[in-house]
XYZ file of C-alpha atoms in Angstrom:
764
model
C 0.000 0.000 0.000
C 1.309 3.431 -0.917
C 1.068 5.899 1.969
C 0.451 9.596 1.452
C 1.663 12.282 3.825
C 0.267 15.616 4.765
C 3.421 17.624 4.302
C 3.262 17.793 0.459
C -0.177 19.380 0.722
C 1.050 21.745 3.444
C 4.031 22.639 1.283
C 1.757 23.478 -1.664
C -0.472 25.621 0.526
C 2.548 27.418 2.003
C 3.895 28.290 -1.452
C 0.627 30.073 -2.261
C 0.024 31.628 1.117
C 3.636 32.797 1.609
C 4.477 33.346 -2.036
C 6.466 36.539 -1.366
C 8.710 34.719 1.105
C 9.119 31.893 -1.387
C 10.006 34.399 -4.110
C 12.643 36.049 -1.913
C 14.124 32.648 -1.125
C 14.290 31.798 -4.842
C 15.959 35.141 -5.620
C 18.492 34.679 -2.811
C 19.486 31.185 -3.964
C 19.731 32.464 -7.551
C 22.051 35.311 -6.533
C 24.307 32.923 -4.611
C 24.374 30.511 -7.549
C 25.157 33.256 -10.041
C 27.980 34.507 -7.838
C 29.478 31.020 -7.642
C 29.368 30.691 -11.444
C 30.982 34.093 -12.044
C 33.681 33.446 -9.450
C 34.569 30.078 -10.994
C 34.650 31.456 -14.549
C 37.143 34.086 -13.409
C 39.569 31.256 -12.601
C 39.143 29.608 -15.976
C 36.837 27.620 -18.216
C 35.593 24.660 -16.100
C 35.948 22.092 -18.899
C 38.606 19.373 -19.172
C 39.135 17.475 -22.400
C 42.671 16.236 -21.818
C 43.452 12.588 -22.601
C 43.630 11.990 -18.853
C 39.980 12.990 -18.625
C 38.950 9.859 -20.506
C 41.459 7.340 -19.185
C 41.465 5.067 -16.171
C 42.283 6.144 -12.666
C 45.973 6.096 -11.874
C 46.850 2.467 -12.392
C 49.894 0.476 -13.494
C 49.268 1.012 -17.222
C 48.774 4.747 -16.974
C 51.578 5.224 -14.454
C 53.886 3.250 -16.712
C 52.976 5.463 -19.671
C 53.608 8.621 -17.690
C 57.011 7.326 -16.573
C 57.998 6.574 -20.170
C 56.810 10.023 -21.256
C 58.959 11.619 -18.565
C 62.006 9.986 -20.226
C 61.083 10.467 -23.890
C 58.517 13.245 -23.976
C 54.891 13.087 -25.047
C 53.705 12.223 -28.535
C 50.218 13.760 -28.440
C 50.956 17.470 -28.084
C 52.028 18.417 -31.619
C 50.277 21.147 -33.542
C 50.526 20.088 -37.191
C 50.497 22.429 -40.185
C 49.725 20.640 -43.445
C 50.853 22.345 -46.638
C 49.866 20.779 -49.945
C 49.832 21.606 -53.618
C 51.671 20.933 -56.851
C 54.009 23.902 -56.282
C 55.107 22.770 -52.825
C 58.622 21.753 -53.930
C 59.204 25.082 -55.698
C 61.278 27.932 -54.304
C 58.049 29.683 -53.286
C 56.929 26.560 -51.432
C 60.244 26.224 -49.602
C 60.058 29.873 -48.600
C 56.602 29.336 -47.049
C 57.887 26.295 -45.122
C 60.822 28.290 -43.781
C 58.695 31.265 -42.743
C 56.098 29.138 -40.912
C 58.881 27.144 -39.219
C 60.497 30.336 -37.952
C 57.186 31.791 -36.804
C 56.453 28.679 -34.739
C 59.997 28.411 -33.383
C 59.828 31.956 -32.003
C 56.779 31.144 -29.855
C 57.442 30.647 -26.138
C 54.699 28.005 -26.148
C 56.721 25.687 -28.424
C 59.627 23.496 -27.319
C 60.605 22.141 -30.730
C 59.645 22.334 -34.409
C 60.122 19.589 -37.010
C 59.840 20.449 -40.672
C 61.690 20.175 -43.965
C 63.507 23.365 -42.970
C 65.099 21.624 -39.980
C 65.553 18.252 -41.680
C 69.110 16.953 -41.829
C 70.357 14.436 -44.371
C 73.399 12.247 -43.953
C 75.766 11.535 -46.784
C 77.188 8.031 -47.198
C 80.693 7.308 -46.008
C 81.686 9.428 -43.030
C 78.116 10.384 -42.021
C 78.484 13.991 -43.029
C 75.191 15.596 -41.984
C 73.906 18.638 -43.813
C 70.714 20.671 -43.807
C 68.360 19.793 -46.634
C 68.139 23.525 -47.275
C 71.748 23.529 -48.475
C 70.923 21.133 -51.304
C 69.625 22.402 -54.672
C 65.843 22.718 -54.703
C 65.401 20.118 -57.422
C 67.306 17.506 -55.366
C 65.621 18.020 -51.995
C 62.684 15.658 -52.453
C 64.907 12.764 -53.567
C 67.272 13.327 -50.631
C 64.413 13.451 -48.139
C 62.800 10.246 -49.352
C 66.100 8.446 -48.801
C 65.782 9.158 -45.077
C 63.241 6.651 -43.614
C 62.246 8.802 -40.606
C 61.085 11.639 -42.875
C 59.033 9.722 -45.452
C 55.303 10.108 -44.632
C 56.257 11.911 -41.410
C 57.324 15.212 -42.944
C 56.865 14.644 -46.668
C 54.517 12.595 -48.839
C 55.994 10.132 -51.296
C 55.072 12.283 -54.302
C 56.206 15.509 -52.655
C 52.879 17.349 -52.837
C 52.214 17.412 -49.073
C 54.375 18.308 -46.094
C 53.862 18.585 -42.360
C 55.315 21.160 -39.989
C 55.079 19.810 -36.438
C 55.301 22.189 -33.494
C 55.619 20.473 -30.123
C 53.713 22.487 -27.552
C 55.078 22.803 -24.023
C 53.758 19.646 -22.253
C 52.718 21.725 -19.242
C 50.052 23.286 -21.487
C 47.602 20.439 -21.048
C 44.345 21.925 -19.779
C 42.081 23.619 -22.285
C 42.496 26.940 -20.490
C 46.255 26.685 -21.039
C 46.064 25.254 -24.552
C 43.614 27.847 -25.880
C 46.013 30.829 -25.762
C 48.840 28.628 -27.077
C 46.810 27.378 -30.036
C 45.457 30.862 -30.713
C 48.968 32.351 -30.708
C 50.347 29.650 -33.003
C 47.457 29.949 -35.448
C 47.913 33.706 -35.672
C 51.630 33.216 -36.366
C 50.890 30.671 -39.090
C 48.289 32.894 -40.732
C 50.781 35.760 -40.949
C 52.582 33.857 -43.687
C 50.885 34.472 -47.061
C 50.394 31.457 -49.309
C 51.333 31.604 -52.995
C 48.951 30.314 -55.640
C 48.770 26.549 -55.810
C 49.536 25.889 -52.113
C 46.878 25.317 -49.458
C 47.079 24.956 -45.699
C 45.357 23.022 -42.898
C 46.050 23.255 -39.176
C 45.408 20.145 -37.104
C 46.899 17.889 -34.421
C 45.590 16.446 -31.162
C 45.894 19.688 -29.104
C 44.026 21.559 -31.846
C 41.258 18.961 -31.844
C 40.935 19.081 -28.057
C 40.553 22.849 -27.889
C 38.303 22.926 -30.935
C 35.963 20.242 -29.580
C 35.594 22.020 -26.245
C 34.867 25.299 -28.025
C 32.302 23.602 -30.255
C 30.665 22.085 -27.177
C 30.512 25.456 -25.457
C 29.159 27.090 -28.614
C 26.506 24.382 -28.821
C 25.458 24.948 -25.227
C 25.342 28.714 -25.695
C 23.366 28.406 -28.931
C 21.018 25.494 -28.315
C 19.999 26.138 -24.704
C 18.562 29.590 -25.622
C 17.118 28.081 -28.825
C 15.483 25.276 -26.849
C 14.187 27.837 -24.371
C 12.526 29.798 -27.181
C 11.095 26.642 -28.804
C 9.822 25.388 -25.446
C 8.338 28.777 -24.581
C 6.433 29.068 -27.847
C 5.285 25.445 -27.811
C 4.169 25.392 -24.176
C 2.318 28.684 -24.509
C 0.534 27.437 -27.626
C -0.390 24.109 -26.046
C -1.508 25.637 -22.745
C -3.041 28.638 -24.573
C -1.871 30.874 -21.727
C 1.414 32.754 -21.952
C 1.853 33.334 -18.215
C 1.166 29.682 -17.457
C 3.281 28.397 -20.313
C 6.362 30.331 -19.229
C 6.328 28.865 -15.703
C 8.089 25.511 -16.382
C 10.573 27.139 -18.727
C 11.548 29.808 -16.219
C 11.782 27.127 -13.549
C 14.276 24.992 -15.495
C 16.427 27.997 -16.342
C 16.564 28.777 -12.629
C 17.322 25.087 -12.040
C 20.283 25.193 -14.435
C 21.646 28.244 -12.641
C 21.259 26.584 -9.239
C 22.754 23.311 -10.408
C 25.752 24.871 -12.139
C 26.282 27.189 -9.189
C 26.363 24.215 -6.827
C 28.754 22.209 -9.003
C 31.129 25.093 -9.645
C 31.037 26.151 -5.983
C 32.554 22.770 -5.120
C 35.210 23.198 -7.800
C 33.811 20.684 -10.276
C 35.383 20.556 -13.743
C 33.090 19.379 -16.523
C 34.270 16.693 -18.930
C 33.325 15.517 -22.405
C 30.160 13.861 -21.017
C 29.082 16.122 -18.178
C 29.045 19.185 -20.413
C 25.646 17.771 -21.500
C 24.335 18.091 -17.926
C 22.654 21.525 -18.373
C 20.724 20.157 -21.370
C 19.622 17.147 -19.298
C 18.359 19.460 -16.560
C 16.399 21.437 -19.135
C 14.787 18.277 -20.504
C 13.951 16.575 -17.227
C 12.902 19.707 -15.362
C 10.499 21.056 -17.963
C 8.610 17.739 -18.012
C 7.951 17.870 -14.251
C 6.832 21.482 -14.561
C 4.267 20.562 -17.221
C 2.887 17.708 -15.092
C 2.479 20.091 -12.118
C 0.640 22.701 -14.219
C -1.630 20.069 -15.753
C -2.645 18.745 -12.325
C -3.032 22.247 -10.855
C -5.523 23.086 -13.592
C -7.524 19.986 -12.714
C -7.556 20.797 -9.002
C -8.401 24.458 -9.599
C -11.455 23.350 -11.577
C -12.579 21.368 -8.482
C -11.459 23.862 -5.839
C -11.694 27.487 -6.840
C -9.367 28.509 -3.989
C -5.742 28.605 -5.301
C -4.298 27.584 -1.924
C -6.496 24.501 -1.688
C -5.929 23.633 -5.349
C -2.150 23.906 -5.009
C -2.235 21.868 -1.802
C -4.094 19.032 -3.536
C -1.869 19.365 -6.597
C 1.328 18.926 -4.596
C -0.267 16.148 -2.545
C -0.650 14.115 -5.720
C 2.320 15.346 -7.766
C 5.196 15.871 -5.343
C 5.779 12.165 -4.761
C 5.439 11.319 -8.458
C 7.867 14.083 -9.467
C 10.280 13.088 -6.727
C 10.212 9.446 -7.799
C 10.798 10.304 -11.458
C 13.736 12.481 -10.432
C 15.003 9.935 -7.913
C 15.013 7.072 -10.403
C 16.790 9.251 -12.964
C 19.337 10.409 -10.370
C 19.773 6.847 -9.118
C 20.423 5.763 -12.681
C 23.166 8.347 -12.959
C 24.494 7.378 -9.518
C 24.874 3.814 -10.755
C 27.721 5.184 -12.887
C 29.719 5.856 -9.718
C 30.856 2.221 -9.697
C 32.505 2.630 -13.125
C 36.264 2.246 -13.534
C 36.685 5.394 -15.614
C 36.860 8.795 -13.971
C 34.922 10.529 -16.738
C 31.928 8.213 -16.245
C 31.942 8.553 -12.461
C 32.158 12.328 -12.719
C 29.342 12.433 -15.259
C 27.177 10.286 -12.986
C 27.819 12.513 -9.973
C 27.341 15.762 -11.925
C 24.137 14.612 -13.628
C 22.618 13.154 -10.443
C 23.308 16.384 -8.557
C 21.870 18.497 -11.365
C 18.600 16.581 -11.745
C 17.987 16.621 -7.974
C 18.616 20.365 -7.900
C 16.268 20.693 -10.890
C 13.552 18.869 -8.925
C 13.903 21.261 -5.975
C 13.875 24.290 -8.251
C 10.849 23.169 -10.280
C 8.672 22.252 -7.274
C 9.468 25.643 -5.746
C 9.445 27.948 -8.758
C 6.443 26.597 -10.720
C 3.945 26.701 -7.790
C 5.308 30.074 -6.669
C 4.918 31.431 -10.211
C 1.363 30.090 -10.484
C 0.506 31.617 -7.099
C 0.993 35.089 -8.628
C -1.171 34.301 -11.688
C -4.887 35.178 -11.306
C -7.095 32.083 -11.380
C -8.961 33.504 -14.360
C -5.773 33.269 -16.415
C -4.775 29.721 -15.446
C -6.923 28.037 -18.063
C -9.120 24.950 -18.101
C -7.941 21.351 -17.576
C -7.328 19.146 -20.587
C -10.416 17.055 -19.806
C -12.639 19.971 -20.790
C -11.152 20.147 -24.273
C -13.527 18.210 -26.490
C -10.828 17.313 -29.006
C -8.329 16.130 -26.382
C -11.005 14.213 -24.538
C -12.259 12.457 -27.673
C -8.714 11.423 -28.697
C -7.870 9.880 -25.328
C -11.266 8.226 -24.978
C -10.757 6.636 -28.404
C -7.270 5.491 -27.406
C -8.596 4.119 -24.120
C -11.355 2.209 -25.899
C -9.005 0.838 -28.570
C -6.521 -0.494 -25.983
C -9.337 -1.958 -23.862
C -10.782 -3.825 -26.837
C -7.451 -5.063 -28.291
C -4.957 -5.448 -25.433
C -3.402 -8.686 -26.662
C -2.920 -7.482 -30.249
C -1.512 -4.142 -29.122
C 0.912 -5.674 -26.600
C 2.090 -8.274 -29.098
C 2.443 -5.687 -31.862
C 4.477 -3.260 -29.744
C 6.742 -6.043 -28.482
C 7.301 -7.464 -31.979
C 8.123 -4.039 -33.427
C 10.500 -3.308 -30.552
C 12.262 -6.668 -30.786
C 12.613 -6.235 -34.546
C 14.159 -2.799 -34.190
C 16.409 -4.062 -31.387
C 17.541 -6.905 -33.651
C 18.508 -4.391 -36.344
C 20.819 -2.781 -33.808
C 22.264 -6.031 -32.488
C 25.482 -5.551 -34.478
C 26.214 -2.093 -33.071
C 29.522 -2.174 -31.165
C 31.621 0.286 -29.148
C 34.082 2.105 -31.410
C 34.914 5.649 -30.412
C 37.124 7.820 -32.642
C 38.983 11.109 -32.374
C 36.917 12.510 -35.258
C 33.557 11.206 -34.047
C 32.419 14.690 -33.108
C 33.032 16.144 -36.572
C 30.978 15.985 -39.729
C 32.831 14.937 -42.883
C 32.758 18.456 -44.343
C 34.417 20.035 -41.289
C 37.945 21.428 -41.982
C 39.490 19.404 -39.139
C 37.968 16.185 -40.441
C 39.290 17.004 -43.901
C 42.746 17.861 -42.527
C 43.164 14.611 -40.621
C 41.812 12.633 -43.560
C 44.344 14.381 -45.806
C 47.130 13.567 -43.349
C 46.119 9.908 -43.275
C 45.946 9.687 -47.070
C 49.256 11.370 -47.859
C 51.335 11.378 -44.669
C 51.047 9.704 -41.295
C 48.111 9.571 -38.935
C 47.727 11.620 -35.764
C 47.061 8.846 -33.229
C 50.327 7.846 -31.487
C 51.211 4.413 -30.102
C 54.618 2.892 -29.375
C 56.425 -0.239 -28.300
C 58.781 0.453 -25.408
C 61.780 -1.736 -24.527
C 63.706 -1.433 -21.270
C 66.525 -3.304 -19.566
C 68.607 -2.778 -16.449
C 71.768 -3.206 -18.529
C 72.588 -1.995 -22.021
C 71.294 -5.218 -23.582
C 69.441 -3.168 -26.174
C 72.671 -3.028 -28.202
C 72.776 -6.798 -28.508
C 72.234 -7.786 -32.164
C 69.742 -10.475 -31.174
C 67.628 -7.966 -29.189
C 67.750 -5.457 -32.049
C 66.724 -8.142 -34.525
C 63.697 -9.099 -32.437
C 62.721 -5.460 -32.023
C 63.019 -5.078 -35.783
C 60.663 -8.020 -36.236
C 58.187 -6.258 -33.943
C 58.382 -3.139 -36.107
C 57.784 -5.198 -39.266
C 54.773 -6.792 -37.567
C 53.537 -3.346 -36.510
C 53.854 -2.057 -40.083
C 51.787 -4.980 -41.365
C 48.661 -3.602 -39.687
C 46.467 -1.403 -41.863
C 46.055 1.164 -39.092
C 49.784 1.963 -38.956
C 50.881 4.643 -41.432
C 54.392 5.493 -40.199
C 56.971 4.008 -37.850
C 60.365 5.032 -36.555
C 62.524 2.895 -34.305
C 65.917 2.431 -32.734
C 66.709 -0.736 -34.786
C 65.595 0.960 -38.027
C 67.859 3.934 -37.357
C 70.813 1.661 -36.562
C 70.170 -0.116 -39.842
C 69.999 3.236 -41.648
C 73.299 4.361 -40.112
C 74.919 1.066 -41.082
C 73.581 1.466 -44.614
C 75.055 4.955 -44.885
C 78.440 3.753 -43.691
C 78.718 0.419 -45.491
C 76.008 0.442 -48.183
C 74.627 -2.733 -46.561
C 70.912 -2.346 -45.833
C 70.887 -4.779 -42.884
C 71.245 -4.691 -39.125
C 74.862 -5.196 -37.986
C 75.506 -8.549 -36.339
C 78.407 -7.438 -34.158
C 77.790 -5.481 -30.963
C 81.160 -3.728 -31.128
C 80.416 -2.536 -34.643
C 76.975 -1.294 -33.534
C 78.561 0.736 -30.729
C 81.160 2.271 -33.038
C 78.613 3.248 -35.669
C 76.312 4.774 -33.055
C 79.232 6.785 -31.708
C 79.895 8.147 -35.180
C 76.192 9.009 -35.555
C 76.149 10.817 -32.231
C 79.275 12.746 -33.179
C 77.431 13.939 -36.276
C 75.023 15.596 -33.858
C 71.952 15.797 -36.066
C 70.628 12.318 -36.832
C 67.192 11.757 -35.215
C 67.979 9.504 -32.233
C 66.656 11.423 -29.236
C 63.050 10.251 -29.441
C 63.846 6.573 -29.871
C 66.476 5.805 -27.218
C 67.861 7.114 -23.945
C 71.494 8.156 -23.652
C 72.383 5.135 -21.518
C 70.833 2.760 -24.098
C 68.671 1.131 -21.449
C 65.425 2.244 -23.076
C 64.319 2.323 -26.706
C 61.063 2.749 -28.622
C 59.292 1.890 -31.810
C 57.080 4.885 -32.589
C 53.959 4.615 -34.743
C 51.386 7.084 -36.030
C 48.081 5.530 -36.995
C 44.717 6.112 -38.615
C 41.819 7.352 -36.543
C 40.014 4.040 -37.036
C 38.323 3.719 -33.656
C 39.045 2.108 -30.318
C 37.714 -1.335 -31.237
C 40.201 -1.674 -34.098
C 43.054 -0.446 -31.926
C 42.282 -2.987 -29.252
C 42.164 -5.788 -31.837
C 45.512 -4.639 -33.229
C 46.979 -4.332 -29.729
C 45.980 -7.893 -28.886
C 47.706 -9.145 -32.037
C 50.879 -7.164 -31.338
C 50.922 -8.239 -27.698
C 50.869 -11.883 -28.818
C 53.955 -11.174 -30.954
C 55.669 -9.400 -28.052
C 55.030 -12.328 -25.713
C 56.514 -14.699 -28.286
C 59.667 -12.670 -28.994
C 60.226 -11.332 -25.468
C 58.968 -13.801 -22.843
C 58.511 -12.259 -19.374
C 61.459 -14.257 -18.031
C 63.949 -12.344 -20.188
C 65.912 -9.305 -19.061
C 64.374 -7.032 -21.695
C 60.885 -5.841 -20.789
C 58.764 -4.826 -23.777
C 55.493 -2.910 -23.439
C 52.893 -1.780 -25.950
C 51.460 1.569 -24.859
C 50.977 5.183 -25.941
C 48.273 7.803 -25.492
C 46.466 6.621 -28.626
C 46.153 3.066 -27.362
C 45.413 4.062 -23.777
C 42.722 6.473 -24.941
C 41.170 3.704 -27.063
C 41.150 1.298 -24.135
C 39.848 4.029 -21.841
C 37.017 5.039 -24.175
C 36.089 1.407 -24.793
C 35.954 0.880 -21.036
C 33.978 4.101 -20.660
C 31.321 2.873 -23.083
C 31.250 -0.554 -21.448
C 30.753 1.115 -18.055
C 27.845 3.150 -19.366
C 26.182 0.090 -20.864
C 26.719 -2.140 -17.816
C 25.307 0.569 -15.571
C 21.944 0.139 -17.295
C 21.418 -3.123 -15.399
C 21.790 -1.207 -12.144
C 19.380 1.418 -13.449
C 16.727 -1.233 -14.066
C 17.312 -2.702 -10.610
C 16.710 0.726 -9.083
C 13.559 1.141 -11.175
C 12.199 -2.232 -10.030
C 12.904 -1.478 -6.362
C 11.333 1.983 -6.539
C 8.237 0.721 -8.336
C 7.828 -2.124 -5.869
C 8.169 0.270 -2.917
C 5.635 2.527 -4.573
C 3.099 -0.123 -5.531
C 3.634 -2.978 -3.038
C 2.413 -5.242 -5.840
C 4.988 -7.466 -7.550
C 2.850 -8.149 -10.642
C 2.112 -4.455 -11.143
C 5.812 -3.703 -10.558
C 6.874 -6.057 -13.369
C 4.199 -4.649 -15.680
C 5.447 -1.117 -15.040
C 9.095 -2.115 -15.582
C 8.773 -3.820 -18.979
C 7.866 -0.674 -21.001
C 11.135 0.953 -19.930
C 13.133 -1.485 -22.063
C 11.321 -0.460 -25.267
C 13.090 2.916 -25.768
C 16.473 1.193 -25.411
C 15.676 -1.089 -28.339
C 14.583 1.859 -30.474
C 17.737 3.789 -29.572
C 19.956 0.834 -30.481
C 18.112 0.246 -33.744
C 18.375 3.918 -34.693
C 22.154 3.781 -34.242
C 22.307 0.908 -36.707
C 20.023 2.683 -39.196
C 22.131 5.867 -39.231
C 25.322 3.774 -39.455
C 26.817 4.929 -36.146
C 28.867 2.978 -33.621
C 28.513 3.167 -29.871
C 30.601 6.218 -29.048
C 31.069 8.606 -26.162
C 29.014 11.069 -28.185
C 25.867 8.908 -28.262
C 26.019 6.248 -25.557
C 24.725 8.817 -23.037
C 21.444 8.659 -24.930
C 20.823 5.203 -23.466
C 20.916 6.580 -19.931
C 18.618 9.400 -20.991
C 16.335 6.883 -22.705
C 15.758 4.978 -19.487
C 15.348 8.195 -17.494
C 12.727 9.656 -19.801
C 10.850 6.377 -20.209
C 10.588 5.673 -16.492
C 9.367 9.234 -15.855
C 6.335 8.708 -18.082
C 5.775 5.254 -16.604
C 5.767 6.559 -13.043
C 3.412 9.429 -13.858
C 0.995 7.023 -15.563
C 1.151 4.324 -12.889
C 0.947 6.766 -9.948
C -2.119 8.434 -11.417
C -3.709 5.019 -12.026
C -2.950 3.975 -8.447
C -4.365 7.196 -7.006
C -7.575 6.729 -8.957
C -7.894 3.158 -7.671
C -7.306 4.321 -4.105
C -9.964 6.955 -4.588
C -12.468 4.144 -5.226
C -12.559 4.175 -9.013
C -13.152 0.907 -10.829
C -10.300 -0.613 -12.806
C -11.607 0.648 -16.169
C -12.570 4.045 -14.809
C -9.089 4.438 -13.295
C -7.460 3.678 -16.654
C -9.753 6.188 -18.395
C -9.058 8.960 -15.882
C -5.328 8.236 -16.115
C -5.468 8.672 -19.888
C -7.325 11.957 -19.544
C -5.021 13.253 -16.785
C -1.467 11.898 -16.939
C -1.827 10.884 -20.596
C -2.340 14.481 -21.663
C 0.763 15.627 -19.774
C 2.816 12.766 -21.224
C 1.807 13.679 -24.771
C 2.398 17.362 -24.090
C 5.886 16.879 -22.653
C 6.846 14.385 -25.346
C 5.698 16.626 -28.205
C 7.550 19.519 -26.638
C 10.786 17.621 -26.157
C 10.702 16.017 -29.614
C 10.621 19.508 -31.100
C 13.485 20.599 -28.886
C 15.608 17.562 -29.617
C 14.801 17.871 -33.295
C 16.529 21.242 -33.187
C 19.601 19.668 -31.550
C 19.842 17.179 -34.423
C 20.861 20.066 -36.702
C 24.049 20.742 -34.729
C 27.354 20.669 -36.649
C 28.803 18.748 -33.700
C 27.811 15.103 -34.027
C 27.767 14.763 -30.236
C 24.824 17.112 -30.034
C 23.244 15.937 -33.280
C 23.212 12.267 -32.239
C 22.021 13.169 -28.755
C 19.126 15.136 -30.225
C 18.129 12.515 -32.777
C 18.374 9.539 -30.420
C 16.546 11.358 -27.623
C 13.715 12.281 -30.000
C 13.426 8.623 -31.017
C 13.465 7.672 -27.335
C 10.546 9.955 -26.580
C 8.510 8.512 -29.419
C 9.238 5.000 -28.177
C 8.354 6.021 -24.605
C 4.909 7.191 -25.798
C 4.430 3.882 -27.572
C 5.448 2.008 -24.426
C 3.556 4.019 -21.817
C 0.323 4.873 -23.618
C -0.112 1.596 -25.515
C 1.954 -1.248 -24.047
C 1.576 -0.344 -20.363
C -2.250 -0.052 -20.307
C -2.522 -3.113 -22.579
C -0.459 -5.126 -20.096
C -2.618 -3.840 -17.235
C -5.717 -5.097 -19.043
C -4.129 -8.477 -19.756
C -2.896 -8.902 -16.178
C -6.241 -7.966 -14.632
C -9.063 -9.164 -16.916
C -11.427 -8.977 -13.966
C -10.019 -5.775 -12.550
C -8.107 -7.538 -9.773
C -5.020 -5.408 -9.696
C -4.210 -2.451 -7.481
C -7.418 -2.977 -5.570
C -8.756 0.206 -3.922
C -8.953 0.292 -0.127
């Protein structure tokens, strides 16, 4: 049995009777929240999109990577300038390369610049090393292509594309620090005029990180006001009263301010997922506001006194709104058990925001309505002849065909779910860009003509200088050959390959030396030359060496498959018992593993969400059969969301997997509102059929109203140039349509089938 308490009614009455005090309290909290937001923004933009924001907690793999990076430097902080065109190898082209190189080198944000201008070529014999710039222009391309480290790293094989790589100070890692660095470097690059026939793209991982964050912020700043306008117009049209229609919208805007103020007051930094939290608050909060207004209209028609009407409204709606918010927040809280920091933070941020939104909506909407004259509130939906006839027809159709309707909805849902059964996690660096975006085009160009931008490497370490042993070098060389055999790998550079290159220059033999003494002597000669690229592939004591690789942005799933294959080769060539320890790592691989784990965490958390839903519904209903009936419809939107991903050809990515959590949250909200209204009607003494009919006319109207409203809002999001927002909008709109199908057709049909004689939720 579901108990009701007097305090919700007293709270509703107080909000009307003491509306001025309530208004002052709302204003005070809003001022404090606004102050917290302004104070935090003065410190810096509270958004983190560093690689560490999507990786595991500090663990052995990540700590190992950071230790290696402290010895060799990082491979994911290069700003890359791509120059391409048929005239690139002309004097004009070389002049542009030199000018951009010098502009970048003069920046205090840059620690090193690699380009054709700084490239050094070694002559056979005594390893005489000269700048490529000293060679005649017509010979430069041929000389460069003879140097393995440069081919596809700095110059394409046909000479029409080159890369200038500026390594940004590794301390510039946060977006707040990277933004001025990227801005300064871009302005320096753009100072150099381009001659006819040469084009330019600016890319690289730091550029992508700052650009994505800016696009996210632009989306929030554009779409939240746009959604507010769409919601305002739609609600006012549907309610036919401007003052009433603005109430839920104003309430959710206040809720966003309160929620962000609370989060930023505690020093929270938003990540790639939790930046969606304000949009979630807007969606979830406006729905509760509409349900409150709909019920208040009904009660005002029965009780002309606003205080009494609001008291009865909150008596019936406060628990339902709390439960919808609680189940949504609990669903987000289930993410706190995830292994990845970004998921746990998103869960905590979203749960906090939706609970704050609940408090704001149940305070602001009733307080707003308390100032509106009763004559301007409007009539309840039941008095609209059109609305009433539609819901009565729907009620009659479901009552007469419950088995056919339930079977039809389930078959359609299973079919759509089956379409999406092949969807797999596979997050990519470029997943947030459309194909016509300049950054997408730049990275695609780099992959086609040069190297990729995703770094991985094989690291070898020994306590002695065993890395100079010919046998060890030979096995490392075999690892590099195996690495190059993978389609994802576009460029490699290694310690064994450079030793082989040095030996080739000295002896004209293109093989690895087989004598350790000879290897040491040739390396000494190379080091005396001073300019051959050895620093990034070995330490001075020769106890550590690397095989570097730059790869396609193919997605985490493909990287993990490749990593498993390479690891098998490593285990075969370098068993753990040997003195040389070989590790496959790198930010590209770690990010792929981290994102794959992130998506897995989000998906596995759904089971906990459903457990919470079942427990809440059972506590609410104290009827196991009714609890199961109310739970089943919440799986339908998930199937539609999965099927939609397959239809649009998308993988499970960080940019769309959040939609599954939202799908469950939105679906269970409608379910709870429907089932609570049905239960209240039964407790009030209504017959089974009469309770279903009144639920259609009451909660059903609010469900349709909120769903229509949100579909329009999410439809606007689907037009975003950022695929994160576009997928979120599209999938959420599909979710809402599926939730209507589940809650207004499947749920009542199941109630009819489970209680053919009305023996369910018996009234007291």
